[in-house]
mmCIF file of C-alpha atoms in Angstrom:
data_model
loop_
_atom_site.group_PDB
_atom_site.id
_atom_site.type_symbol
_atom_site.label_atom_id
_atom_site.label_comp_id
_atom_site.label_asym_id
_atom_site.label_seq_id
_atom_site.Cartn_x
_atom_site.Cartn_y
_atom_site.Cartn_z
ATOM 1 C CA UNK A 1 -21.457 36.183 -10.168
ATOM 2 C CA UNK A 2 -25.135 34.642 -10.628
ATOM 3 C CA UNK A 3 -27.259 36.116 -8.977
ATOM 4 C CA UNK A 4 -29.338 33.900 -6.419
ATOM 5 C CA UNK A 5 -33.083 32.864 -6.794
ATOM 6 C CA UNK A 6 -35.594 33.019 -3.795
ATOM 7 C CA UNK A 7 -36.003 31.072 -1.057
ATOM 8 C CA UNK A 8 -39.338 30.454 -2.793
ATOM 9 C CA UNK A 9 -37.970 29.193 -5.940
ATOM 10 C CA UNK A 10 -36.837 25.799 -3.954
ATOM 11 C CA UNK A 11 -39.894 24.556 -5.556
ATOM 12 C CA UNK A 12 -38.861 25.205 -9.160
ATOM 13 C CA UNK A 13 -35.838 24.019 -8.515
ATOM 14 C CA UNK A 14 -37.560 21.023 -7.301
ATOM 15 C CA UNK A 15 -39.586 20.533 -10.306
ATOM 16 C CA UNK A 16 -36.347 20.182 -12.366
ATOM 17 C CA UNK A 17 -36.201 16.651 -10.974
ATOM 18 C CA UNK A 18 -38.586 14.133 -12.511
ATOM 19 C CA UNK A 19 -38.513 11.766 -9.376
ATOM 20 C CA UNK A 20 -36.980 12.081 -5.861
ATOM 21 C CA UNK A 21 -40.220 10.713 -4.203
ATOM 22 C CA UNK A 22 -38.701 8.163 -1.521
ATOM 23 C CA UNK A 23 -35.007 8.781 -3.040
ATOM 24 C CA UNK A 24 -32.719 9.580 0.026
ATOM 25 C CA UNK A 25 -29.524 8.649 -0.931
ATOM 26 C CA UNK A 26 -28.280 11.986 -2.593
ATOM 27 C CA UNK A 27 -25.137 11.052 -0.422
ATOM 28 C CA UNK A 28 -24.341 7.967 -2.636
ATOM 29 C CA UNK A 29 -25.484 9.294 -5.512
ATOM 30 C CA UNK A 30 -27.600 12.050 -7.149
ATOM 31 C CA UNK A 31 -30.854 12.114 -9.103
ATOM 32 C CA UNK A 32 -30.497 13.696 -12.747
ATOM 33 C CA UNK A 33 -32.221 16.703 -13.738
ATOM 34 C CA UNK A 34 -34.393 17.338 -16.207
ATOM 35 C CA UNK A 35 -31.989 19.846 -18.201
ATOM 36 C CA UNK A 36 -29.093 16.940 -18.034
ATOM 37 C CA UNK A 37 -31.060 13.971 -18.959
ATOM 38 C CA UNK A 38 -32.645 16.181 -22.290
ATOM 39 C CA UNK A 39 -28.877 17.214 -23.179
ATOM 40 C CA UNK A 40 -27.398 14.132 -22.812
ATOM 41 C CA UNK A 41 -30.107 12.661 -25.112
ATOM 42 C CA UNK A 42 -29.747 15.098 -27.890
ATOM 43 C CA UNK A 43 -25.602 14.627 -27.538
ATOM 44 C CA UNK A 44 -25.832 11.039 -27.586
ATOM 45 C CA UNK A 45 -28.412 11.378 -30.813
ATOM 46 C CA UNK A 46 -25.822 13.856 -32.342
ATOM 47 C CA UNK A 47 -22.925 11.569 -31.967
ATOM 48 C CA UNK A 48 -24.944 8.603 -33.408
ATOM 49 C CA UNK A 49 -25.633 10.592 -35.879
ATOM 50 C CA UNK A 50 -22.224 11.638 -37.172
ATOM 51 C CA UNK A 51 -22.372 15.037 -35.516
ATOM 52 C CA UNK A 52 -19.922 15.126 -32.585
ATOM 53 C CA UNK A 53 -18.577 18.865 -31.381
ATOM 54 C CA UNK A 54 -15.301 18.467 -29.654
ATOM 55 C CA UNK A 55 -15.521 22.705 -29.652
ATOM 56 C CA UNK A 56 -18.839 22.840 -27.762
ATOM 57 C CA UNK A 57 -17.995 19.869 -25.426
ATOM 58 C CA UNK A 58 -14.456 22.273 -24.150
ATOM 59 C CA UNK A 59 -17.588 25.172 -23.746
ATOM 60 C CA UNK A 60 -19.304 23.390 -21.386
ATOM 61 C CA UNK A 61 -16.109 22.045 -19.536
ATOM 62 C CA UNK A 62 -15.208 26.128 -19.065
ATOM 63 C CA UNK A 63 -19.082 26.992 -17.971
ATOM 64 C CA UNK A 64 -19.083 24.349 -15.970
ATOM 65 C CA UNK A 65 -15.796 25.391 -14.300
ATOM 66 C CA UNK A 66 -17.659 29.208 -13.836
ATOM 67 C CA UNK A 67 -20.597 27.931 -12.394
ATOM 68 C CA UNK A 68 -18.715 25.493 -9.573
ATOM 69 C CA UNK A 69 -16.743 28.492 -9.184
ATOM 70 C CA UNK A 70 -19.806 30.515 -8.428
ATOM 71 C CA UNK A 71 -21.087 27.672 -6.039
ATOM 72 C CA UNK A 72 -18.063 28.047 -3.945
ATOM 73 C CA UNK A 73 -16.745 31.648 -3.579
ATOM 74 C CA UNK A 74 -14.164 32.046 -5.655
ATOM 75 C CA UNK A 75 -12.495 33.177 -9.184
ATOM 76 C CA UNK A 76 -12.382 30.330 -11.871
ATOM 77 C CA UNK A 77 -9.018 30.628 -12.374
ATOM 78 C CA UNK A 78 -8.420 28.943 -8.836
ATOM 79 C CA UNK A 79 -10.533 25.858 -10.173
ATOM 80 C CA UNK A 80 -8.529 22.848 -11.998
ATOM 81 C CA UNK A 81 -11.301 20.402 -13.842
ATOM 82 C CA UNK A 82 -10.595 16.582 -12.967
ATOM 83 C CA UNK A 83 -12.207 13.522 -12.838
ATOM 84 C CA UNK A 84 -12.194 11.778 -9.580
ATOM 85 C CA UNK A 85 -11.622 12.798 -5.866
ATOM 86 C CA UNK A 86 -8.352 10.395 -5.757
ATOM 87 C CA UNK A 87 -6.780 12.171 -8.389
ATOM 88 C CA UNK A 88 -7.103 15.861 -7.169
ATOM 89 C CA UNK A 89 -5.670 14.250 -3.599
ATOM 90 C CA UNK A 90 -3.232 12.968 -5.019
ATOM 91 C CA UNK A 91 -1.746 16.088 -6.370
ATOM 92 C CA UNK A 92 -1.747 17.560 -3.397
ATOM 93 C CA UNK A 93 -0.088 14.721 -1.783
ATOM 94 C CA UNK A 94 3.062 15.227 -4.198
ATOM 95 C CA UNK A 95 3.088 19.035 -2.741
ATOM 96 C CA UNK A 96 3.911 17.345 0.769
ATOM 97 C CA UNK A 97 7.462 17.968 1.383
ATOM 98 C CA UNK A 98 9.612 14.507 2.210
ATOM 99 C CA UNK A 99 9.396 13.427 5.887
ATOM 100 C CA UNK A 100 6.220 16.134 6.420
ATOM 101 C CA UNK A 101 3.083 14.772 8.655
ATOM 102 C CA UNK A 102 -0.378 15.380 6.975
ATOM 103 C CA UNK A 103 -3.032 15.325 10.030
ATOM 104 C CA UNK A 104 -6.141 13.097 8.431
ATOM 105 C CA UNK A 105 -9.895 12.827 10.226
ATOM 106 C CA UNK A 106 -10.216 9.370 11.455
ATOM 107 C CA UNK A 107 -13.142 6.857 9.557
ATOM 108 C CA UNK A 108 -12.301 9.720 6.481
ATOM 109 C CA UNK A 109 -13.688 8.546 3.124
ATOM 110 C CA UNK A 110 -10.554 6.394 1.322
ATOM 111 C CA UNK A 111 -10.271 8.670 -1.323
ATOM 112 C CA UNK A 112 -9.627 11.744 0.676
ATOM 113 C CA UNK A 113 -6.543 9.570 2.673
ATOM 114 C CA UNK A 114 -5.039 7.345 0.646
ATOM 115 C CA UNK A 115 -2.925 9.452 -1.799
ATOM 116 C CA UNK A 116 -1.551 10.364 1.574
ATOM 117 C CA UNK A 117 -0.838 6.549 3.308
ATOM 118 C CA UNK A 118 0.709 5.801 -0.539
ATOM 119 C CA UNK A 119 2.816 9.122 -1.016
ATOM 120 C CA UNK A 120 6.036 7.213 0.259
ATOM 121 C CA UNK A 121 8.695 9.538 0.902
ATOM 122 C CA UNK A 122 8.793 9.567 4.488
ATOM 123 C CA UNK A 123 5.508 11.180 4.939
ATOM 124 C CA UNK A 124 3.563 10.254 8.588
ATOM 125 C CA UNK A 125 0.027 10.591 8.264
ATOM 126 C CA UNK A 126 -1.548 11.053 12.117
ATOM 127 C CA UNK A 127 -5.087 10.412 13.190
ATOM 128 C CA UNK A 128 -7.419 11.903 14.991
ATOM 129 C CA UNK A 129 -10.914 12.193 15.460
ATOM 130 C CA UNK A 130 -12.904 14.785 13.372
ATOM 131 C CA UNK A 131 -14.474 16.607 16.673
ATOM 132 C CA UNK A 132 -11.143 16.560 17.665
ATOM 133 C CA UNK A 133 -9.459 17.427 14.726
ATOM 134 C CA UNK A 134 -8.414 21.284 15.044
ATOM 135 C CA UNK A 135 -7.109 20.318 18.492
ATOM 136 C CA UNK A 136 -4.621 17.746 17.285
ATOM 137 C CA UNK A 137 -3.187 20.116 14.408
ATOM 138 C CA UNK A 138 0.970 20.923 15.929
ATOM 139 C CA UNK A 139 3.570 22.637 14.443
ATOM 140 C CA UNK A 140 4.570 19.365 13.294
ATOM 141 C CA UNK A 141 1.779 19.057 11.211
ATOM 142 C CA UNK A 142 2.422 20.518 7.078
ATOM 143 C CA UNK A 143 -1.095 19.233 6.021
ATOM 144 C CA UNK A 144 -4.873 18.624 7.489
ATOM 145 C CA UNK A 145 -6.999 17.214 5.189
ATOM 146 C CA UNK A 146 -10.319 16.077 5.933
ATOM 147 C CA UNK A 147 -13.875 15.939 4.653
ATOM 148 C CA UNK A 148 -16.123 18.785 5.651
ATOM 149 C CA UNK A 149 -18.944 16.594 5.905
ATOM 150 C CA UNK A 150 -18.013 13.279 6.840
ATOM 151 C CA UNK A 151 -19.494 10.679 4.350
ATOM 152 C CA UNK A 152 -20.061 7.896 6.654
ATOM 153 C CA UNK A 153 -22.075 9.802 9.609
ATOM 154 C CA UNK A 154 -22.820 13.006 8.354
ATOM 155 C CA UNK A 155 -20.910 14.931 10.955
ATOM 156 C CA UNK A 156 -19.696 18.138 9.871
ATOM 157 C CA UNK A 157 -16.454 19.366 10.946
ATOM 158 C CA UNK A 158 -15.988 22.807 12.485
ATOM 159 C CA UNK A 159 -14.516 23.973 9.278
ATOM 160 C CA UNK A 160 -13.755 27.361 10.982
ATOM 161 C CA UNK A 161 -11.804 25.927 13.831
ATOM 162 C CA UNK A 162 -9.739 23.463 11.578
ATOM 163 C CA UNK A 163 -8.827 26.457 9.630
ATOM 164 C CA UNK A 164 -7.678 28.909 12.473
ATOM 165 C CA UNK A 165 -5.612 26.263 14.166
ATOM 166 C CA UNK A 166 -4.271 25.577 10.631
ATOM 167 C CA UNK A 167 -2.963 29.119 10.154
ATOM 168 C CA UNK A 168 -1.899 29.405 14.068
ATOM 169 C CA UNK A 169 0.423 26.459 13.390
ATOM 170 C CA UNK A 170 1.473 27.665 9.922
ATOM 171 C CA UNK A 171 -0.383 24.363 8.468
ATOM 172 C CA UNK A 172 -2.032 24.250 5.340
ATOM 173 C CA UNK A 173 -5.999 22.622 4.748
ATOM 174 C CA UNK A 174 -7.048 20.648 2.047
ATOM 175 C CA UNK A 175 -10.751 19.882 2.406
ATOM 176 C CA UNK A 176 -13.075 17.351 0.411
ATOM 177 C CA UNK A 177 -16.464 19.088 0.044
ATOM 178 C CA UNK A 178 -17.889 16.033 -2.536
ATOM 179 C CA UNK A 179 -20.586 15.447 0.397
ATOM 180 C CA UNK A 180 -21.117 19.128 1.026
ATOM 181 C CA UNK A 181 -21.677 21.158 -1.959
ATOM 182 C CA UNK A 182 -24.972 21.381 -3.154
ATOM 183 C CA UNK A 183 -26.758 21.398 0.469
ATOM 184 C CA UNK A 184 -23.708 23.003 2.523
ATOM 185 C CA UNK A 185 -22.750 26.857 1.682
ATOM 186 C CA UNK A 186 -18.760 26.419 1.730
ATOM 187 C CA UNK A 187 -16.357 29.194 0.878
ATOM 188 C CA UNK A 188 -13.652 27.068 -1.377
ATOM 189 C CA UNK A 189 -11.769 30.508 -0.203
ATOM 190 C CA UNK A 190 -11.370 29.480 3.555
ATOM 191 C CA UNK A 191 -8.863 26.754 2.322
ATOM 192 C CA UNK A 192 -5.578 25.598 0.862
ATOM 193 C CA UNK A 193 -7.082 23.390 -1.524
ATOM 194 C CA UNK A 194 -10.505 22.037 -1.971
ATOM 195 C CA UNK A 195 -12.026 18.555 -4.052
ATOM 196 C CA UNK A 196 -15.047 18.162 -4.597
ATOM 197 C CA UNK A 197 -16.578 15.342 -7.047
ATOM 198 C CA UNK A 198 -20.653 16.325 -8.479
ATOM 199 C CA UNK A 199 -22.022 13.393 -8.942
ATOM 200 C CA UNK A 200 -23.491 13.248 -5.529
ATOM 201 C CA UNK A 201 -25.205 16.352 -4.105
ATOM 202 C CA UNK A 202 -24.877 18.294 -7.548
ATOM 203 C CA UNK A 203 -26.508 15.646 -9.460
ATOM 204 C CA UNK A 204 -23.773 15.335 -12.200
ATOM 205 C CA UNK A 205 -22.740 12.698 -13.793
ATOM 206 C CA UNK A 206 -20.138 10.702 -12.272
ATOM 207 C CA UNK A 207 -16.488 11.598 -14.132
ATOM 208 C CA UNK A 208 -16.415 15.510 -13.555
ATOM 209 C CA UNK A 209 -14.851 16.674 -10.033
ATOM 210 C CA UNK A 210 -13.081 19.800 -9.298
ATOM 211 C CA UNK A 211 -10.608 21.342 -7.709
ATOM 212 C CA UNK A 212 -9.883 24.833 -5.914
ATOM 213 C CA UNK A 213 -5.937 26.199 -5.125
ATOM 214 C CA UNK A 214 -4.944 28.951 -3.334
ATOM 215 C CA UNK A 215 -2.378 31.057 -5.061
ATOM 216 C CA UNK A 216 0.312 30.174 -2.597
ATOM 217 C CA UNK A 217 -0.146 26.828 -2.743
ATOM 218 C CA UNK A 218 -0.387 26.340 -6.378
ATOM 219 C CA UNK A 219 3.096 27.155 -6.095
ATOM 220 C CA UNK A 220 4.112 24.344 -4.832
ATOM 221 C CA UNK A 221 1.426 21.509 -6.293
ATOM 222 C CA UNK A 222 3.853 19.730 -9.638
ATOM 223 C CA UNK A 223 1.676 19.366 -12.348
ATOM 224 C CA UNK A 224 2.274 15.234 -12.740
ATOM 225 C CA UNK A 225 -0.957 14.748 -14.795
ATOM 226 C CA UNK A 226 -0.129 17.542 -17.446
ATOM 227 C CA UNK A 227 -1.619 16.784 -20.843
ATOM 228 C CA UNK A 228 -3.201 19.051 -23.581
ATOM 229 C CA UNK A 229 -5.652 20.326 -21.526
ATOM 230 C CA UNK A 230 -3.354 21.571 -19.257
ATOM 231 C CA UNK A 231 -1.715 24.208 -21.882
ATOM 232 C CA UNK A 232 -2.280 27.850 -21.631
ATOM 233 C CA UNK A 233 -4.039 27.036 -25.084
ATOM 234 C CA UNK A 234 -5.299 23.754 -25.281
ATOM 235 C CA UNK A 235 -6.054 23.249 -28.730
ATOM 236 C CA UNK A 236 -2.393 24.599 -29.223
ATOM 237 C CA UNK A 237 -1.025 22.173 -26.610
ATOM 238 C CA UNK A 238 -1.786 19.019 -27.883
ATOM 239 C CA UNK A 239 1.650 17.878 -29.236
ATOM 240 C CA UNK A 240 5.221 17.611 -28.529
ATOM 241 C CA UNK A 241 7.056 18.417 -25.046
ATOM 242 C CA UNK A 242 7.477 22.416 -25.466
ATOM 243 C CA UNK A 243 4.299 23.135 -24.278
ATOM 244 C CA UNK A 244 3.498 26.023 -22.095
ATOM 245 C CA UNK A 245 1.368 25.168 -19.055
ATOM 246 C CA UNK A 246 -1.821 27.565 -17.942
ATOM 247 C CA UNK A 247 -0.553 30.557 -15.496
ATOM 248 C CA UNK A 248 -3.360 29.691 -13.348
ATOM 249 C CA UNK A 249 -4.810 26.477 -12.079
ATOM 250 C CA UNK A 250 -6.024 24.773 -15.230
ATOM 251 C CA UNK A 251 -2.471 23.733 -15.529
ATOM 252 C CA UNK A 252 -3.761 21.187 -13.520
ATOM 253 C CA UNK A 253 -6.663 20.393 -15.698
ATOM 254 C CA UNK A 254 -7.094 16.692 -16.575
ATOM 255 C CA UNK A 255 -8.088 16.521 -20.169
ATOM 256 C CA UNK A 256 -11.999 16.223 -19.949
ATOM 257 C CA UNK A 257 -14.410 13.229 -20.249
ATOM 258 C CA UNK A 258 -16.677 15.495 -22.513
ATOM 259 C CA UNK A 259 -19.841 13.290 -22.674
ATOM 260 C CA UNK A 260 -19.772 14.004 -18.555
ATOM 261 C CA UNK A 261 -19.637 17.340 -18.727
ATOM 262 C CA UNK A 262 -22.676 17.387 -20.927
ATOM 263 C CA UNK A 263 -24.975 16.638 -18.623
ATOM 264 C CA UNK A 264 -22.774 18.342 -15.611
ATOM 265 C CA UNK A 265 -23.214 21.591 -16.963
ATOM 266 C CA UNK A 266 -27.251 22.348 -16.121
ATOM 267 C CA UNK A 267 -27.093 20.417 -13.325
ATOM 268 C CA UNK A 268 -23.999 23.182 -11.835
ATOM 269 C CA UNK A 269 -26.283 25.091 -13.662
ATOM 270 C CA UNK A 270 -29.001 24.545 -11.446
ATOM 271 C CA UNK A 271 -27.310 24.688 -8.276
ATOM 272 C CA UNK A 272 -25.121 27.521 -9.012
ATOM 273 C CA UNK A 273 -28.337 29.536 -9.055
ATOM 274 C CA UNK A 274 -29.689 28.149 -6.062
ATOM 275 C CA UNK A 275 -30.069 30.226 -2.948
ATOM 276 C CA UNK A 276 -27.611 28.446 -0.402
ATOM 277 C CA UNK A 277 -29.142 29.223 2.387
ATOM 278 C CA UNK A 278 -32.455 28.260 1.600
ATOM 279 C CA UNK A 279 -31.099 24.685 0.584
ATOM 280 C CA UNK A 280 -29.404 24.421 3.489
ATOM 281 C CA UNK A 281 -32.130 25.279 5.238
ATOM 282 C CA UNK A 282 -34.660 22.976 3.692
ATOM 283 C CA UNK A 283 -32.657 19.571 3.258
ATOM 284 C CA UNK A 284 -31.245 20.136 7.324
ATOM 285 C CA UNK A 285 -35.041 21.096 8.434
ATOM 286 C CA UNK A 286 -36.213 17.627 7.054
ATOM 287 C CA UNK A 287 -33.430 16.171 8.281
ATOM 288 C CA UNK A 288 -33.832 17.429 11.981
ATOM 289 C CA UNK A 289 -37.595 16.511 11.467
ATOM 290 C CA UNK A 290 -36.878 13.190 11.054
ATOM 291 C CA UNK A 291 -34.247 12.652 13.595
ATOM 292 C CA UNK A 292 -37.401 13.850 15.998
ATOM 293 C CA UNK A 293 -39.618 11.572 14.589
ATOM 294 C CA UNK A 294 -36.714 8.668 15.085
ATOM 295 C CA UNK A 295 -35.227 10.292 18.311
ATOM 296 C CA UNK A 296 -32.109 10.572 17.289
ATOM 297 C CA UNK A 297 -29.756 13.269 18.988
ATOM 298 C CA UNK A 298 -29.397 16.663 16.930
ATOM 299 C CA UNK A 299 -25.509 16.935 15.918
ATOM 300 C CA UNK A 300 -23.088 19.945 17.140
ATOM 301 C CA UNK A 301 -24.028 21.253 13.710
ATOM 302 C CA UNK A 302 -26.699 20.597 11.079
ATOM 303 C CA UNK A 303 -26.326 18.208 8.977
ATOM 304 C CA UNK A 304 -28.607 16.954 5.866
ATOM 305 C CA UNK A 305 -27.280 13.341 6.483
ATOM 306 C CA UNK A 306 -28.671 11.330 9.577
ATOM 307 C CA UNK A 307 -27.250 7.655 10.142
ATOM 308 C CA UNK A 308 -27.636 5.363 13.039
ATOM 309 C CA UNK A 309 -26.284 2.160 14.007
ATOM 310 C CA UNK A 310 -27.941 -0.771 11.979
ATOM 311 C CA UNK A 311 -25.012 -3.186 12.175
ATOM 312 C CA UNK A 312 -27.420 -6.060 11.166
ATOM 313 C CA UNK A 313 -29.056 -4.233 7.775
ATOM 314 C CA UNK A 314 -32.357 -4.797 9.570
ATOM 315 C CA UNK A 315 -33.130 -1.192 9.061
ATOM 316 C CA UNK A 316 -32.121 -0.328 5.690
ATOM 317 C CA UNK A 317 -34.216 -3.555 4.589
ATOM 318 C CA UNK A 318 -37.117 -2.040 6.340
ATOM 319 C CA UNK A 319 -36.639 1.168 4.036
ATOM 320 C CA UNK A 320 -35.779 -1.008 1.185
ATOM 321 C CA UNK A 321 -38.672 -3.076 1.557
ATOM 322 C CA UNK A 322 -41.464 0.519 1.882
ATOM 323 C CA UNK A 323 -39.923 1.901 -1.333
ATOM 324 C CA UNK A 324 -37.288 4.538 0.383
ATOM 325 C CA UNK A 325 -34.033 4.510 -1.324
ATOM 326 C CA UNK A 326 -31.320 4.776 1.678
ATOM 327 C CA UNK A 327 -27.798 3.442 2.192
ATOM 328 C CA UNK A 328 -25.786 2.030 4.593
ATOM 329 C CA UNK A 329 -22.093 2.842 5.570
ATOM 330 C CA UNK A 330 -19.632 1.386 8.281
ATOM 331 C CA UNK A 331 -22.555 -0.698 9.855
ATOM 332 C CA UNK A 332 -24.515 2.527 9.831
ATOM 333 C CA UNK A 333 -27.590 2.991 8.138
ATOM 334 C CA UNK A 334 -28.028 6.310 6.129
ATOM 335 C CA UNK A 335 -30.591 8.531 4.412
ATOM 336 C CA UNK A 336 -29.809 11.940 3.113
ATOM 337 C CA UNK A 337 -32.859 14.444 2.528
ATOM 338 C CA UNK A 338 -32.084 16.946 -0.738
ATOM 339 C CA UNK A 339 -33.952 19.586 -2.722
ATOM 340 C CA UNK A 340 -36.160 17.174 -3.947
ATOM 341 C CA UNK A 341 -37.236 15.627 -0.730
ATOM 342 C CA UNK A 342 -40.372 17.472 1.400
ATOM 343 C CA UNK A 343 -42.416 16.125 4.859
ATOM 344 C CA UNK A 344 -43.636 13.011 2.515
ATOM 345 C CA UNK A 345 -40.422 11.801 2.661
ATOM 346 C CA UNK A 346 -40.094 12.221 6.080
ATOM 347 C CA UNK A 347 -42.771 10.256 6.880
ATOM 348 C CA UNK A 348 -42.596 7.877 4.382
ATOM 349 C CA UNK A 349 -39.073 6.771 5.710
ATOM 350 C CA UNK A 350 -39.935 7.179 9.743
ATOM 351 C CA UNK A 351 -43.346 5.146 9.184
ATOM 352 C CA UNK A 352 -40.993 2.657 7.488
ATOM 353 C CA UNK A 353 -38.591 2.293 10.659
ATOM 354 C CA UNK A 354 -40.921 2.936 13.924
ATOM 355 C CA UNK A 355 -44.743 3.046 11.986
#
């Protein structure tokens, strides 16, 4: 396991970003760091250049697969490489039995629910609200899946409570952590299954998303997107319909988009090393700072996304127009503060919005 920097070294870690000055929309998308930008440079001049290395790209596939599995608390053979959120969802949706009910959180991100609406097969999918969430969960219910952080309001669910009412009601939980990891200290352990795409709060680039199994369930997950990467030996696996699938849960491996994992792998890197707690601790401080400055209500928990209603844009032109970089989601506007934000930003973005 790496072994985590200081609190102190937030600002090193900040330095590996060449901007982030008025950039809060890590939850949209994230900045690139130093590290990734130089490597993807020198790949793309190598491939120009005649000079690809198929070999090197699978090494950074398998230490970028270590180093998410560091960021989450568990073994890397209980992490499957993919490419999208979709995708990992909807290989756990063909796990559902025929006829089984899948609990979702209500206003979920699309890609965390559909594979479950489209399964077919007789399965119900039931709504309820995310505060609400563990309450609904019956003995009824074979799945709850459901975003840890919710991407459209920054709520975040009481994990823990999900999780016990899961396991009083013999349920299984299959949690999206894509707007989580990176700010959020989540045990991938705590679940049945967890997704979680980097290009967002792990500043990756977009194509390289991962996936964590239990053993139990891996069981029961078909492996419908086999290919060559999914062998026990890839580079033995990449012909003809004898092949032997990984023991563990690479068999669900989705052969890689190498060029993405190029510049994922410093940016995991990066983060992987991180102290947790101190991230957490700095991106929710600024956020709670500015939800004083705004007034805005502190959540249940702490969150390092604030939104509030701004049905007619007017607000997210107002940060548009003062040079803050925000977004806005289900008539919500919505900033998110990162390892790269400090006070400035703060300020910068409440000045914008009440002077």
């Amino acid at each position: 396991m790496t072994v985590p920097i200081s609190p102190a070294s937030l600002a090193s870690a900040r330095a590996e970003f060449a901007g982030g000055r008025g950039y809060l929309a890590a939850c949209t998308v994230g900045l690139t760091p130093r590290a990734s930008r130089d490597a993807i440079i020198v790949d793309a001049h190598a491939s120009a250049g005649g000079r690809p290395d198929p070999v090197a790209y699978s090494a950074l596939v398998e230490s970028s697969r270590r180093h998410f599995a560091d960021l989450v608390g568990v073994s890397a053979d209980r992490v499957a490489v993919g490419s999208q959120t979709s995708v990992l969802a909807a290989l756990i949706a063909a796990s559902v039995p025929d006829d089984a009910e899948v609990l979702c959180a209500a206003g979920d991100f699309s890609s965390i629910m559909l594979p479950f609406v489209h399964a077919g097969r007789g399965i119900r999918v039931r709504i309820a609200p995310v505060a609400g969430l563990a309450d609904a969960i019956t003995e009824r219910t074979w799945l709850v899946a459901f975003s840890i952080v919710q991407s459209a309001t920054g709520e975040v669910a009481d994990a823990d409570a999900i999780v016990a009412a899961a396991h009083r009601a013999g349920a299984r939980t299959f949690c999206d952590a894509t707007q989580a990891v990176g700010w959020l200290p989540v045990d991938a352990g705590a679940f049945d299954a967890l997704v979680c795409h980097t290009y967002k709060w792990l500043c990756a680039p977009r194509g390289v998303a991962f996936l964590t199994l239990s053993a139990q369930l891996q069981y029961l997950v078909p492996p419908i997107f086999a290919g060559w990467y999914a062998g026990a030996d890839p580079w033995t696996s990449c012909y003809g319909h004898e092949v032997v699938l990984a023991e563990d849960a690479s068999r669900f491996d989705v052969s890689p988009a190498w060029q993405a994992f190029v510049g994922a792998e410093p940016a995991l890197a990066l983060f992987a090393d991180m102290d947790r707690a101190a991230a957490h601790a700095h991106t929710t401080g600024l956020a709670a700072a500015f939800r004083d400055r705004m007034g805005i209500p502190a959540p249940p928990r702490p969150s390092a996304i604030v939104t509030w209603s701004d049905a007619s844009g007017c607000d997210l032109a107002r940060l548009g127009a003062a040079g803050v970089s925000a977004s806005g989601r289900a008539g919500r506007a919505r900033v998110a503060f990162h390892v790269f934000n400090d006070d400035d930003d703060v300020g910068l973005a409440a000045t914008a919005l009440i002077g």
